[in-house]
PDB file of C-alpha atoms in Angstrom:
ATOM      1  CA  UNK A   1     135.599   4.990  59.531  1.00  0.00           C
ATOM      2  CA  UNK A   2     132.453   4.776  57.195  1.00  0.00           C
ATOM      3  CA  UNK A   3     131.748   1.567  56.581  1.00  0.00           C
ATOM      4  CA  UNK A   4     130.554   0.237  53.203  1.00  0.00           C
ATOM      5  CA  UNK A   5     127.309  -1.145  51.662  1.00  0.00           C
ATOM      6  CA  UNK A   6     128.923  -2.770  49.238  1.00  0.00           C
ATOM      7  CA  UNK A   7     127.675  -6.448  48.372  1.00  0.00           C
ATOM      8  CA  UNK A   8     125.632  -6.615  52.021  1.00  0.00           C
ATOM      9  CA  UNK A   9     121.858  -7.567  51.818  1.00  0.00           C
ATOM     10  CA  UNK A  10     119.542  -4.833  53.375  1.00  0.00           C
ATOM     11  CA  UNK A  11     116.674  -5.887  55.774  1.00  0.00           C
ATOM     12  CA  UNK A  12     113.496  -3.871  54.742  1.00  0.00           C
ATOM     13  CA  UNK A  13     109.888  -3.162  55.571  1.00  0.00           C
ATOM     14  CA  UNK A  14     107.520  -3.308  52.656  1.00  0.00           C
ATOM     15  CA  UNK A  15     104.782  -0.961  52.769  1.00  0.00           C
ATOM     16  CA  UNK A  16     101.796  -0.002  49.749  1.00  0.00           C
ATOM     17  CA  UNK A  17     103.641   2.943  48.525  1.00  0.00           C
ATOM     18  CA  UNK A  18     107.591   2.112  49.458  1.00  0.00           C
ATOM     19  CA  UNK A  19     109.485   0.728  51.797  1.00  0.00           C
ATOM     20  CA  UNK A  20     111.611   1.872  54.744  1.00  0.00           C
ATOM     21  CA  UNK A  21     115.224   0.499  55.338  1.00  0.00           C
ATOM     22  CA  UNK A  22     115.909  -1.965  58.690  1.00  0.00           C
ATOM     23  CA  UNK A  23     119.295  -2.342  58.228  1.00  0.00           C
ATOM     24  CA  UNK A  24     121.270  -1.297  55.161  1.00  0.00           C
ATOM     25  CA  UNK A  25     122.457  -2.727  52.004  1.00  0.00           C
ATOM     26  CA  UNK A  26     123.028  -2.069  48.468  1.00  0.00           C
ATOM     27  CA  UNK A  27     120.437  -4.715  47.368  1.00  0.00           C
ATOM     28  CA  UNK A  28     117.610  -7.490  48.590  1.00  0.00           C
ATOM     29  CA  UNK A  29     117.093 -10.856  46.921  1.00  0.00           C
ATOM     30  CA  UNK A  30     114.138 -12.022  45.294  1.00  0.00           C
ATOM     31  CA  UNK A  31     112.114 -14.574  47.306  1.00  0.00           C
ATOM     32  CA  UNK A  32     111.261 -16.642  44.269  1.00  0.00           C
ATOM     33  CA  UNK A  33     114.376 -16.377  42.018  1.00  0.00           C
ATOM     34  CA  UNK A  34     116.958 -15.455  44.698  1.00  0.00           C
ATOM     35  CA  UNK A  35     118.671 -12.482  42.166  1.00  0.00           C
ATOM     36  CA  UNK A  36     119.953  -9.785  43.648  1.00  0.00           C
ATOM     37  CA  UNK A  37     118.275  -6.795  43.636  1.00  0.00           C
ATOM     38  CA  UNK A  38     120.016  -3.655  43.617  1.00  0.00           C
ATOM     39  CA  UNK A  39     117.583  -1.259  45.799  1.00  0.00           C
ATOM     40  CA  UNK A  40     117.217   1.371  43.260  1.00  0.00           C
ATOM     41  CA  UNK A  41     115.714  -1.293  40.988  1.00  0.00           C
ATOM     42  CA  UNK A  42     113.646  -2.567  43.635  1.00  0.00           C
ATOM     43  CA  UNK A  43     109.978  -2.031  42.092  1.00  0.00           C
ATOM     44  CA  UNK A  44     107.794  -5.231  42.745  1.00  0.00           C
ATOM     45  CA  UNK A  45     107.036  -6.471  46.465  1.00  0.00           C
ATOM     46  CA  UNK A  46     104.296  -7.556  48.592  1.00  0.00           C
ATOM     47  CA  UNK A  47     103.094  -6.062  51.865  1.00  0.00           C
ATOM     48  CA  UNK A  48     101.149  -8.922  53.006  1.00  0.00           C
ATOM     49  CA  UNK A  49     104.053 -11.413  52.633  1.00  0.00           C
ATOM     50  CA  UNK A  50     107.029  -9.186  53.464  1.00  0.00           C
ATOM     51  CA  UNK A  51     109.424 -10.255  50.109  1.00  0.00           C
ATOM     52  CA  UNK A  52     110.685  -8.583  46.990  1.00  0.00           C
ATOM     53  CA  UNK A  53     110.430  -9.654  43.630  1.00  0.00           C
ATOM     54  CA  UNK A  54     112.886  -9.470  40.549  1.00  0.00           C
ATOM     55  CA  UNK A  55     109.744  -8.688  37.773  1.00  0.00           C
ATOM     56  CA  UNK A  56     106.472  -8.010  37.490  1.00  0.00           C
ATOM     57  CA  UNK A  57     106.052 -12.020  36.003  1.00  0.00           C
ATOM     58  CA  UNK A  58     107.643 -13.553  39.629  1.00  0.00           C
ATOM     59  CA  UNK A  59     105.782 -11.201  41.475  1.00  0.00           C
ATOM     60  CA  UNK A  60     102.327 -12.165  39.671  1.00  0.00           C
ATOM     61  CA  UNK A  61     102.946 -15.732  40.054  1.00  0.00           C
ATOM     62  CA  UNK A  62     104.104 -15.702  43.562  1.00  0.00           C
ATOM     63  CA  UNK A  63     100.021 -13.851  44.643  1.00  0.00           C
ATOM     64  CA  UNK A  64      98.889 -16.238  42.924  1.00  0.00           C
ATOM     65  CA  UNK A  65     100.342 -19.142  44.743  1.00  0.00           C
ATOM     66  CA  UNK A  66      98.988 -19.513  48.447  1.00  0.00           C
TER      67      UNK A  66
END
C-alpha cells in the first residue's frame, strides 16, 4: 500500500539553487508566519539558516534580523 503525502510536513535541505527532500510531504511551513507551503510554491528560503519563507517580504525581513 502507497502511502499518502497528503497534509504531512516534509523535512528538507535548503541549498543556493534548490533543495533536496529528507523526508516527504506535500508542503513546509514558513518559519516566520507558520503558513503552509505547498512545495511547488516553495520559492524563498535561506541556506545559512535552514527555513522557508511564505514571500519574498518575510524572507527579506527575516536576513535582516540576526
Amino acid at each position: 500500500m502507497m502511502s499518502s503525502n497528503t497534509a504531512r510536513p516534509a523535512r528538507l535541505h535548503y541549498m543556493a539553487n534548490g533543495f533536496r527532500v529528507l523526508a516527504p510531504g506535500d508542503h513546509v511551513v514558513c518559519a516566520v508566519s507558520g503558513e503552509k507551503i505547498p512545495l511547488e510554491a516553495l520559492r524563498y528560503w535561506s541556506v545559512a539558516r535552514q527555513e522557508p519563507y511564505a514571500s519574498a517580504e518575510i524572507a527579506t525581513k527575516a536576513m535582516m534580523t540576526p
